[in-house]
Coordinates of C-alpha atoms in Angstrom, one line a residue:
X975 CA -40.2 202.0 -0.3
X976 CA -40.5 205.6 -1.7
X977 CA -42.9 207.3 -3.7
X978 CA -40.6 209.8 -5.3
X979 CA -37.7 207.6 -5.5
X980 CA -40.3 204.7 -7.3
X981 CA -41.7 207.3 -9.8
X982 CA -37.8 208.7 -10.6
X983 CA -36.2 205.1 -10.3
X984 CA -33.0 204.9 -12.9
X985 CA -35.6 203.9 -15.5
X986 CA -36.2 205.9 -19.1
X987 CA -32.1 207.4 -18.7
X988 CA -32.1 211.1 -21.0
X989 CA -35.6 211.5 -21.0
X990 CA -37.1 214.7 -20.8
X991 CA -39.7 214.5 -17.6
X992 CA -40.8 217.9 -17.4
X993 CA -41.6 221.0 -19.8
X994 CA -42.6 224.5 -18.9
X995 CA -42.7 226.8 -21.0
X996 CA -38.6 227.3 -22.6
X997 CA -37.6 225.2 -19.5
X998 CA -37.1 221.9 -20.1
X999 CA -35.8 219.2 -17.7
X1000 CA -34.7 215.8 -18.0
X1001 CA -35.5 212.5 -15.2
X1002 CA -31.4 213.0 -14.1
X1003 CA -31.7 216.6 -13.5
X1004 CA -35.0 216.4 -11.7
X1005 CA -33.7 213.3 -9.2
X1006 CA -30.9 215.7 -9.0
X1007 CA -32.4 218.4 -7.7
X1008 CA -35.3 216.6 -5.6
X1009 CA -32.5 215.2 -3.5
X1010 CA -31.4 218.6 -3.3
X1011 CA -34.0 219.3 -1.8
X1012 CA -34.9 216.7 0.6
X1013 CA -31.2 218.0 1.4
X1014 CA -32.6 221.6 2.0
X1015 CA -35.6 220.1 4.5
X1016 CA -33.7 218.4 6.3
X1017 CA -31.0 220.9 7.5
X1018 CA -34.4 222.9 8.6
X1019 CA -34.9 220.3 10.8
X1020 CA -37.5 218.8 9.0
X1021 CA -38.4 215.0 10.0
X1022 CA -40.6 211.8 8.5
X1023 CA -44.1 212.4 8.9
X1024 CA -43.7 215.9 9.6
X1025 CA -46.1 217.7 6.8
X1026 CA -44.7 220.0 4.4
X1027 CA -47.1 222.7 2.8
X1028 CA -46.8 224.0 -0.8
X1029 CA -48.0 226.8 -2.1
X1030 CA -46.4 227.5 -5.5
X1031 CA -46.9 227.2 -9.1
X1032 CA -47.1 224.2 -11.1
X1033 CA -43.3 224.5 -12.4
X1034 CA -40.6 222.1 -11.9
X1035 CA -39.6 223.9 -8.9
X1036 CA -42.5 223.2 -7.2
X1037 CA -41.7 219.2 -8.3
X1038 CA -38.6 219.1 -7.3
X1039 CA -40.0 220.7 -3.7
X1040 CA -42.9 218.2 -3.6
X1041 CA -41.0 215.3 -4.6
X1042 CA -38.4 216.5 -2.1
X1043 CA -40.4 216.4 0.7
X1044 CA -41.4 213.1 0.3
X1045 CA -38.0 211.7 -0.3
X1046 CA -37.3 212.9 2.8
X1047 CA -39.9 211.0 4.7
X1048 CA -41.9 214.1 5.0
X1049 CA -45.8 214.3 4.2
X1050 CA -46.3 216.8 0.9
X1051 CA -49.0 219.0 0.9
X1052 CA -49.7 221.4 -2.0
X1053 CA -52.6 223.9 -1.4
X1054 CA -54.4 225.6 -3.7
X1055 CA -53.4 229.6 -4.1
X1056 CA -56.7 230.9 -4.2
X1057 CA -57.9 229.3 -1.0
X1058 CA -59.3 231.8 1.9
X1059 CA -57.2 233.3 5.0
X1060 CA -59.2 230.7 7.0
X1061 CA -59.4 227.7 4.8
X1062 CA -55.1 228.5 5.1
X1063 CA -55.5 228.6 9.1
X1064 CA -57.7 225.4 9.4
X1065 CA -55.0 223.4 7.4
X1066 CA -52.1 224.9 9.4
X1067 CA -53.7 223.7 12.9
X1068 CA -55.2 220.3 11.0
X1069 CA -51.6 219.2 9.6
X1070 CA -49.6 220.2 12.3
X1071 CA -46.8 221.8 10.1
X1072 CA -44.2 223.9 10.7
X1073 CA -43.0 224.9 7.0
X1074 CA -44.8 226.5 4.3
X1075 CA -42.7 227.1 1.2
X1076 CA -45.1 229.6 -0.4
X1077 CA -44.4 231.3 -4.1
X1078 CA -43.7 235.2 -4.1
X1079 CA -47.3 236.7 -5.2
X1080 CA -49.4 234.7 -3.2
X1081 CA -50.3 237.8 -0.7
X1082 CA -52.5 235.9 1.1
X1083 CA -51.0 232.7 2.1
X1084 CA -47.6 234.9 2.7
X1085 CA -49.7 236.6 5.5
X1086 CA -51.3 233.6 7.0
X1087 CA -48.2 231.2 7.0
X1088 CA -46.2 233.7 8.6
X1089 CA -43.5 232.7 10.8
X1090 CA -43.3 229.0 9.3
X1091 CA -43.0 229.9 5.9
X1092 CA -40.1 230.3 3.5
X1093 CA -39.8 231.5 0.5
X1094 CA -38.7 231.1 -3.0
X1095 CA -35.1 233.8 -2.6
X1096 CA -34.6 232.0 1.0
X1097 CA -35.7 228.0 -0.5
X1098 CA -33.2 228.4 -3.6
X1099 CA -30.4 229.4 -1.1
X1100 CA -31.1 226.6 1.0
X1101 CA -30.4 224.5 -2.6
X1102 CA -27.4 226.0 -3.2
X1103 CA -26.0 224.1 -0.1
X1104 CA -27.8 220.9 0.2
X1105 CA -26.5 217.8 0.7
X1106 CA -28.4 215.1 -1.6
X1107 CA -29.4 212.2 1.0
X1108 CA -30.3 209.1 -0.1
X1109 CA -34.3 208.4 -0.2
X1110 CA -36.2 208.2 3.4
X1111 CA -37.4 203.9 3.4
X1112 CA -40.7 204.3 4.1
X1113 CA -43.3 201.4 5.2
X1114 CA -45.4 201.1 2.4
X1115 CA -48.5 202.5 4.4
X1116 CA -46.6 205.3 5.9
X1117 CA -48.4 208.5 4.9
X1118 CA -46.2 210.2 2.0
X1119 CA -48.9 213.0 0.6
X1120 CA -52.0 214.5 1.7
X1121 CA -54.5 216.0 -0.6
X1122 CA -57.2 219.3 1.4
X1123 CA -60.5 218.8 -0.5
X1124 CA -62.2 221.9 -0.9
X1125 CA -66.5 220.9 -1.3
X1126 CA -68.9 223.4 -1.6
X1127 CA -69.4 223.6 2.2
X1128 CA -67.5 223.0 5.1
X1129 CA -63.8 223.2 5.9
X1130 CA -61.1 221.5 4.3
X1131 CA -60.5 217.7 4.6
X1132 CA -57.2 216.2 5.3
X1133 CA -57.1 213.0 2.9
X1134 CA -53.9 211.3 3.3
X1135 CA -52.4 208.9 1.2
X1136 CA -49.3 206.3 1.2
X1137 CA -46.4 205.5 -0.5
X1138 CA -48.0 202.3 -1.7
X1139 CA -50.4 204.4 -3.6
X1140 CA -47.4 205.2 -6.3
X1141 CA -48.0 201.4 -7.2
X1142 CA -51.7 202.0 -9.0
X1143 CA -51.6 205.3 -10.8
X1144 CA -51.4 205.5 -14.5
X1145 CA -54.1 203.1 -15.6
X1146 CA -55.6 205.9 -18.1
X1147 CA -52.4 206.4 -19.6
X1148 CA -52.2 202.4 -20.0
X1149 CA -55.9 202.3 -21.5
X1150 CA -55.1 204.7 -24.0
X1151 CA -51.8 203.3 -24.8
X1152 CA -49.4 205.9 -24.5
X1153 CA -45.8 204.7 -25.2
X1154 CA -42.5 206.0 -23.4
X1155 CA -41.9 209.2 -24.4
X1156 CA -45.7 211.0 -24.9
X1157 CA -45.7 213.7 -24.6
X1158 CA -48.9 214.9 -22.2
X1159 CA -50.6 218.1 -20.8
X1160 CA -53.0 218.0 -17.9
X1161 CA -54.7 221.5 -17.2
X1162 CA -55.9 220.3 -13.7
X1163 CA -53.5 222.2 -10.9
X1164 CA -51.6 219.7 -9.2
X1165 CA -53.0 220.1 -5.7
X1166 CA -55.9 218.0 -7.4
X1167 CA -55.6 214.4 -7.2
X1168 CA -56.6 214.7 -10.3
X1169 CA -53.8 216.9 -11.7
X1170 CA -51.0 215.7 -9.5
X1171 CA -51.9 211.9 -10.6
X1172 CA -51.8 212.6 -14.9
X1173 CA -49.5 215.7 -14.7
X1174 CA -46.7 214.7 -12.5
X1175 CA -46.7 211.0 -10.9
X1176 CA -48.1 208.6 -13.5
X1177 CA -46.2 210.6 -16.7
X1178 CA -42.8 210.3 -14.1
X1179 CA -43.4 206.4 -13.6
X1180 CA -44.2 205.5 -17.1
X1181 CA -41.6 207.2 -18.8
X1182 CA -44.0 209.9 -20.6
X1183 CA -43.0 214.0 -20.7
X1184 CA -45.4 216.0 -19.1
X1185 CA -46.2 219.3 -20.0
X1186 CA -46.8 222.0 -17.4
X1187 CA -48.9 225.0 -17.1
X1188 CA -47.2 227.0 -14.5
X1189 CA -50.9 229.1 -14.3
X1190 CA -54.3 229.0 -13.9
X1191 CA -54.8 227.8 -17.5
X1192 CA -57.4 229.8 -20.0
X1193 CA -58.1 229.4 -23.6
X1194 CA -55.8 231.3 -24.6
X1195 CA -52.7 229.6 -22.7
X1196 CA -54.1 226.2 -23.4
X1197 CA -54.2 227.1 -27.5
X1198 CA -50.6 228.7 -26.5
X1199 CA -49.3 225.3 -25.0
X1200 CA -50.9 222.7 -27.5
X1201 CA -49.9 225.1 -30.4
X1202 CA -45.8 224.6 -29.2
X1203 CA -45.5 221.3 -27.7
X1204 CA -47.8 219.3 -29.6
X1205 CA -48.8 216.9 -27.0
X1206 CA -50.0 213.5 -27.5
X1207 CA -52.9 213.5 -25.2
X1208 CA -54.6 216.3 -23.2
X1209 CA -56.5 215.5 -19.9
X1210 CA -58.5 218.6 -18.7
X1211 CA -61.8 219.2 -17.8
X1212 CA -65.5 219.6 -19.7
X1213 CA -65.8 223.6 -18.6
X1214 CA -62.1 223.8 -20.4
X1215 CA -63.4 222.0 -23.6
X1216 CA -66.6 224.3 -24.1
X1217 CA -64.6 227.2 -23.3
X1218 CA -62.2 226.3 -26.4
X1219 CA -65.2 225.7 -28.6
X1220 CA -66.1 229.3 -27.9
X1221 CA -63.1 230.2 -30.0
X1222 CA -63.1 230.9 -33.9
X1223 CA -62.3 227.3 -35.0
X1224 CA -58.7 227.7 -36.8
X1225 CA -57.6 228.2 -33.3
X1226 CA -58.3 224.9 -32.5
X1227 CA -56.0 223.6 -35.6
X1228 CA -53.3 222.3 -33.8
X1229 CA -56.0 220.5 -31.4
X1230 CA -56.3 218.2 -34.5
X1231 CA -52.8 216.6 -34.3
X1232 CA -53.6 215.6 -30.7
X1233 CA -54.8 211.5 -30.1
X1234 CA -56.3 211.6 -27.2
X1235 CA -58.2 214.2 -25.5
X1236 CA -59.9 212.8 -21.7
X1237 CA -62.2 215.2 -19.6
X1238 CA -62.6 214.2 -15.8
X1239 CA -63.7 216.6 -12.5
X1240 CA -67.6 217.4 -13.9
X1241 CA -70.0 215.5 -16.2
X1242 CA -69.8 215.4 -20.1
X1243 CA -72.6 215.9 -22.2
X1244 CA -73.5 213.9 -25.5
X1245 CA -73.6 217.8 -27.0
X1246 CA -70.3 218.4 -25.7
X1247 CA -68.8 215.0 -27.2
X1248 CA -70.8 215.8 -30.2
X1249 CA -69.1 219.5 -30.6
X1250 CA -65.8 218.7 -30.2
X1251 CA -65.7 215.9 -32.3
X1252 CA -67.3 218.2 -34.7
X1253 CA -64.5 220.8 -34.2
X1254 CA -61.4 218.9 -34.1
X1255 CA -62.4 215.2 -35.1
X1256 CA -60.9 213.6 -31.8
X1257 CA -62.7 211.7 -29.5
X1258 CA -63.9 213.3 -25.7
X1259 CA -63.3 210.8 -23.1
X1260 CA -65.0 210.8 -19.5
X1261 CA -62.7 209.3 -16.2
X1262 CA -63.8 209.5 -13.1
X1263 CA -62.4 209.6 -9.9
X1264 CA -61.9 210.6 -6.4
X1265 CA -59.2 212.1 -4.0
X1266 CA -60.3 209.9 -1.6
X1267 CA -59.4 206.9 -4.3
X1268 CA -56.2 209.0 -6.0
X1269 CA -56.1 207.2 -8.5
X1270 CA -58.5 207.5 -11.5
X1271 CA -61.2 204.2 -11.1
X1272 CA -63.4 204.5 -14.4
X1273 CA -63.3 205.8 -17.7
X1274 CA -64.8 205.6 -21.2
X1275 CA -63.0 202.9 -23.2
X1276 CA -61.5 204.3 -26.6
X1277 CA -64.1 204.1 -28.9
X1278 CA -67.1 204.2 -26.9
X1279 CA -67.7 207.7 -26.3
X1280 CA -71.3 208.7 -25.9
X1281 CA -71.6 211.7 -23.0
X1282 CA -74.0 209.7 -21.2
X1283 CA -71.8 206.5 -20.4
X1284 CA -69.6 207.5 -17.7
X1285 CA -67.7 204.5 -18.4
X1286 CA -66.3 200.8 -17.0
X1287 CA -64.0 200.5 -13.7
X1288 CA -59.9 199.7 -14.4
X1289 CA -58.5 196.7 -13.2
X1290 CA -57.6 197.8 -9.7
X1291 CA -60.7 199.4 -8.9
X1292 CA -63.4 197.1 -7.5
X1293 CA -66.9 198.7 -7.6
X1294 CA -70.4 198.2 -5.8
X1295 CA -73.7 199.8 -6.0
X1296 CA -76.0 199.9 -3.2
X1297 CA -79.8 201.3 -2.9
X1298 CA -81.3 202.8 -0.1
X1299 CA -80.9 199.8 2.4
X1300 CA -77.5 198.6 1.3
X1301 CA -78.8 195.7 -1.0
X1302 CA -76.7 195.6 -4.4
X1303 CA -78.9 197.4 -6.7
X1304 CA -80.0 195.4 -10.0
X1305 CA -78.7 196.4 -13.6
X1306 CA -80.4 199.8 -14.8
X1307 CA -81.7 200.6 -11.4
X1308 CA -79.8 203.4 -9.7
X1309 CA -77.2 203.1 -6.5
X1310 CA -74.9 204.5 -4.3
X1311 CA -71.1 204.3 -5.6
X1312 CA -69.0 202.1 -3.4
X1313 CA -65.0 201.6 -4.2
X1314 CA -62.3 199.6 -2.9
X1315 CA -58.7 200.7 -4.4
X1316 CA -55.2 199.7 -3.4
X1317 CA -54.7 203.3 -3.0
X1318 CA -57.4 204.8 -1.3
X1319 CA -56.9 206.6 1.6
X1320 CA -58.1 204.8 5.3
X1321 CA -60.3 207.8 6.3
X1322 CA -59.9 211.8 7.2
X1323 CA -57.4 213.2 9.6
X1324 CA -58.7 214.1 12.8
X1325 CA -62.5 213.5 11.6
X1326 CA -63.6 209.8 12.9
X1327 CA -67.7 210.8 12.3
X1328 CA -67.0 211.4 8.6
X1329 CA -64.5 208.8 8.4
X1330 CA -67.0 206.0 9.6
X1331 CA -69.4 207.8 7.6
X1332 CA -68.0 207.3 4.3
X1333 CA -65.3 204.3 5.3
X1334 CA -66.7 201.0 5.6
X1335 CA -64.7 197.9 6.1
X1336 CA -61.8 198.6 3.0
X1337 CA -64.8 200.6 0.9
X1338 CA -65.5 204.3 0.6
X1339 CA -68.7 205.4 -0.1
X1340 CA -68.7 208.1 -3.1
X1341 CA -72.3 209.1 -2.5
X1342 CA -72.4 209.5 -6.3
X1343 CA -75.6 207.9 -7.7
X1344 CA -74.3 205.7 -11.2
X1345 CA -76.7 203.0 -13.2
X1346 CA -74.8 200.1 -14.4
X1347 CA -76.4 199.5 -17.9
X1348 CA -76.4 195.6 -19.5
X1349 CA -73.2 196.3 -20.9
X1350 CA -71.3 197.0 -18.1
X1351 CA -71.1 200.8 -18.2
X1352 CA -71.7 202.7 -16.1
X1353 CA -73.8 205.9 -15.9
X1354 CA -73.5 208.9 -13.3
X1355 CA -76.9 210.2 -12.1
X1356 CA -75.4 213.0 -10.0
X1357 CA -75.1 212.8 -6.3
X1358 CA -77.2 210.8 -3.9
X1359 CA -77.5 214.3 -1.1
X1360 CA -78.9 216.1 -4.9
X1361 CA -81.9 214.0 -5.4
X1362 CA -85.1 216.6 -5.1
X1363 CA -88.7 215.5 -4.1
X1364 CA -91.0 217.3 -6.4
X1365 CA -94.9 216.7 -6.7
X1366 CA -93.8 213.1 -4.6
X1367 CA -91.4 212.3 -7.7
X1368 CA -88.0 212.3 -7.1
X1369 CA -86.0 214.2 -9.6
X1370 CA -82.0 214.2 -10.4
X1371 CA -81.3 217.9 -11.3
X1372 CA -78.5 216.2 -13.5
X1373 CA -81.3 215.6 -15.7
X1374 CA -82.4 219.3 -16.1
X1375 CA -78.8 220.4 -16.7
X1376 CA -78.0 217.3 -19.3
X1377 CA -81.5 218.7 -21.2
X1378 CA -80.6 222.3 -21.1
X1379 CA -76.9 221.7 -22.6
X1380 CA -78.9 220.3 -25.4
X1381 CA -79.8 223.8 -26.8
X1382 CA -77.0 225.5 -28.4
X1383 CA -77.1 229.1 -27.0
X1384 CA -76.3 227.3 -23.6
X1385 CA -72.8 227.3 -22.2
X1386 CA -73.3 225.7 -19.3
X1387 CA -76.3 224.6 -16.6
X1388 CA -76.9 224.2 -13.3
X1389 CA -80.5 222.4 -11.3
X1390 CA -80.8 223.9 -7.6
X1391 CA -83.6 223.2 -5.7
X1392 CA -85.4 226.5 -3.7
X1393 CA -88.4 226.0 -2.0
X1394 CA -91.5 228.4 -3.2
X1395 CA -93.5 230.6 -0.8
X1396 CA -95.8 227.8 0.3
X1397 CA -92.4 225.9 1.3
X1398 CA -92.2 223.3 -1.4
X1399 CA -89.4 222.1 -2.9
X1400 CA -89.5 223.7 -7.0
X1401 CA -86.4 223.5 -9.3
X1402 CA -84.5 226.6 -10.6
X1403 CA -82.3 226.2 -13.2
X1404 CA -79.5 228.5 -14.0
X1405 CA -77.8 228.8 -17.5
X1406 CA -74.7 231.2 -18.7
X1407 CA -74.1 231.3 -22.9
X1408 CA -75.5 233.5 -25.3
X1409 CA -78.0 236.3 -24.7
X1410 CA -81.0 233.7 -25.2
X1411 CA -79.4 230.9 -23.4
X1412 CA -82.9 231.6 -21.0
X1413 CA -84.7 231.1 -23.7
X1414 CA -83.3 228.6 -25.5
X1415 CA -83.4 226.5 -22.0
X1416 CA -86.9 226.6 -21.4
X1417 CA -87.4 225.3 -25.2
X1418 CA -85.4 222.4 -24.4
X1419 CA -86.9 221.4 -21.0
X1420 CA -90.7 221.0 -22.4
X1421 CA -89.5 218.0 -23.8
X1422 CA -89.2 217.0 -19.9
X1423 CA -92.2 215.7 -18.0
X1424 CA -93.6 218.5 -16.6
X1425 CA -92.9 217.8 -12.9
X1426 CA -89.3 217.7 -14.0
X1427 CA -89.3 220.9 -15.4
X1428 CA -88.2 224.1 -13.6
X1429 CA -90.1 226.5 -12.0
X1430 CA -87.8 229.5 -12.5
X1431 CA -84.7 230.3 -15.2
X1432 CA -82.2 232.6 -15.1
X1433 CA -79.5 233.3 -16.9
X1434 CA -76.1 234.5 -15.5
X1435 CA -72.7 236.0 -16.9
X1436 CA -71.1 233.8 -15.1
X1437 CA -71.6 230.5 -12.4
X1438 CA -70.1 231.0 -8.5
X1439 CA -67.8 228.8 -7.7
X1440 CA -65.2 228.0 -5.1
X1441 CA -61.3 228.2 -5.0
X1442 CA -61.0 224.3 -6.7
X1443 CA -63.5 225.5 -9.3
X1444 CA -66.8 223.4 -7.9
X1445 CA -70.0 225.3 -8.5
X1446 CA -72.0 226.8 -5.8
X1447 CA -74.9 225.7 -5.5
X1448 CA -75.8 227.6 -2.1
X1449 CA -74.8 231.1 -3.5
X1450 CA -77.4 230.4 -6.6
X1451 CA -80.4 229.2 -4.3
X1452 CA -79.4 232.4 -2.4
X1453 CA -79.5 234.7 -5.7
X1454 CA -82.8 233.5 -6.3
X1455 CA -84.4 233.7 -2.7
X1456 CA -83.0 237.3 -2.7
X1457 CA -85.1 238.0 -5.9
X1458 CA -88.2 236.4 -5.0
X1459 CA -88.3 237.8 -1.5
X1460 CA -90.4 235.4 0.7
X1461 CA -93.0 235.7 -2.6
X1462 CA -92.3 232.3 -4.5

């Protein structure tokens, strides 16, 4: 089998797969021109297995390259643009590639992928006199893509993923009923799994038209792109949503014509769902998921929506939760997330510690704590490495963040743990919004018990976070210690 060949197929004939911006391009001319390109790799002496890095924009260029590559037989790798010089030189030596086709503007990459890379003016001319082989067969466990996490520590993990895994994407686009044709806009870049799942593969496989942001999306595109191509159904993320709901509310008008709008990457809030229902009368859905998974594994069923409730597990997705000494942990008592997926990945290249870690017998172990309520939802507590000790109680700073949302002036939260000058663990909480989103914070977290409640608040123009957009949590413990000097 193929993945890019299975998502392409000769299904849907004249449909338009791909818009960006005035450029619109249909399923023919995109099989076209990825087996252009598998062409192109191959007269650079490009063989199966061999990984191929990406650094380019999310256009249908770049699909046609990704897609490409894997039609070839070659591994695709897109990397985020914003990644450091040495985050770019870890993945070079980790992969083993020798071909980076990196987008003109990307200064760094272009200097760190010198001497294997090629770009765009020297790629397109490669096109121009490509052959169009036929699609690499591929065993369905050979590797066809690999996804470079990018946590709030450490280096970069290689997660690699087969062809087979092209047989269980979509299920959100299933649950919510989206018929050929859709039209739908992920904001999510597509070197997420999260982003290369609902903006490329599963929209490909199932017929629907995708709609690309070429950019780093803000407000102001995302109005732009919902105001022209009226999709169907957005999938994006919840700092996205409250950044739109910042905007004077006519701007949101054409926000009302959309059906479904899904948020996945971070945790919703009941406020959150609350405002946005308020502001454009659709419904915010949660999903869940993982790159190690791919493939989306839970999400709110239509109808449901609370905030809290992250939701129930799709079909394919077989879930487990385990307490502190493996034992399954009993309905509303909180547990380790365990998943088994037919297209999870077997571990992480070149790390077999991490990999036995978190890999146990077909399962991968999330480390995300969830509570399975009596009806079968399930609820996400934060993460298991989070949980803070404080007065001998153990506190989830999830819980701090979900109760400061609650106030208005506050944009968005985050709990750190920092110890106090006697050494003891104490709970800083971090808050950006409107000039008395402090204030407004503390308000709202008397109603916690008071061990729960934090020691120090600070507000901040703006949260640190890392190339992929994850907060860091380290560089706000570190603002604070830098304050309090040794005093507490």
């Amino acid at each position: 089998m193929n993945l890019a060949s299975h998502v392409l197929g000769e299904r849907y004939p004249g449909r338009v797969a791909l818009i960006c911006g005035d450029e619109e391009v249909t399923r023919d001319e995109l099989a076209a021109r990825v087996a252009r390109a598998a062409g192109a790799l191959h007269s650079m002496g490009v063989q199966p297995g061999e990984h191929v890095l990406l650094v380019m924009r999310d256009t249908p260029e770049f699909a046609a390259a990704w897609l490409g590559a894997v039609h070839a037989g070659a591994v695709a790798v897109a990397l985020n643009s914003k990644l450091s010089e040495a985050d770019y030189q870890h993945i070079i030596a980790d992969s083993g590639a020798r071909l980076a086709i990196v987008e003109e503007g990307f200064a760094a990459a272009h200097a760190v992928f010198e001497g294997l890379n090629i770009g765009l003016p020297a790629w397109r001319a490669r096109l121009q006199n490509a052959d169009a082989p036929p699609p690499f067969h591929a065993a369905p466990d050979a590797p066809a893509l690999c996804l470079y996490s990018s946590g709030t520590t450490g280096r970069p993990k290689g997660i690699v993923h087969a062809h087979r895994a092209v047989l269980s994407i979509g299920e959100a686009f299933r649950a919510l009923g989206l018929a050929e044709g859709a039209r739908v806009f992920t904001t999510s870049k597509f070197f997420f799994a999260y982003g290369l799942e609902h903006g490329l593969l599963a929209p490909l496989a199932m017929g629907l038209t995708s709609i690309l942001s070429a950019d780093w999306p803000d407000s102001e595109a995302v109005i732009g792109i919902v105001e022209r191509h009226r999709p169907h159904a957005i999938f994006s993320v919840p700092t996205i949503y409250r950044r739109l709901l910042a905007e004077q509310p006519a701007r949101l008008a054409a926000f009302r014509e959309v059906r479904h709008f899904v948020a996945g990457g971070e945790r919703l809030s009941p406020q959150l769902v609350q405002h946005w229902h308020a502001a454009v009368g659709g419904e915010l859905l949660n999903l869940y998921g993982m790159s190690e998974a791919f493939c989306a594994c839970i999400m709110t069923p239509p109808g449901t929506s609370d905030g809290v409730r992250t939701g129930k597990p799709f079909p394919l997705a077989q879930v487990r939760l385990l307490d502190g000494q493996d034992r399954e942990s009993a309905p509303g008592e909180p547990g380790v997330l365990w998943l088994r997926h037919p297209a999870q990945a077997s571990g992480y290249a070149h790390l077999p510690e991490e990999t036995r870690s978190q890999f146990r017998d077909g399962w991968f172990c999330s480390r995300d704590l969830f509570v399975r309520d009596a009806d079968g939802f399930y609820v996400h507590q934060g993460r298991s490495d989070e949980l803070v000790k404080v007065a001998g109680q153990w506190v989830w700073p999830a819980e701090l963040e979900e109760a400061a949302l609650g106030a208005a002036a506050v944009a968005e939260a985050v709990c750190v743990p920092v110890p106090d000058g006697e050494g003891l663990q104490r709970l800083a909480l971090f808050v950006t919004g409107k000039e008395n989103a402090a204030h407004a914070a503390a308000s709202a977290c008397e109603r916690l018990p008071r061990h729960k409640r934090p020691k120090w608040i600070r507000a901040v123009s703006e949260l640190p976070r890392t190339a992929t957009g994850k907060v860091q949590r380290f560089k706000l413990r570190e603002i604070l210690e830098l304050e309090l000097g040794g005093k507490g």
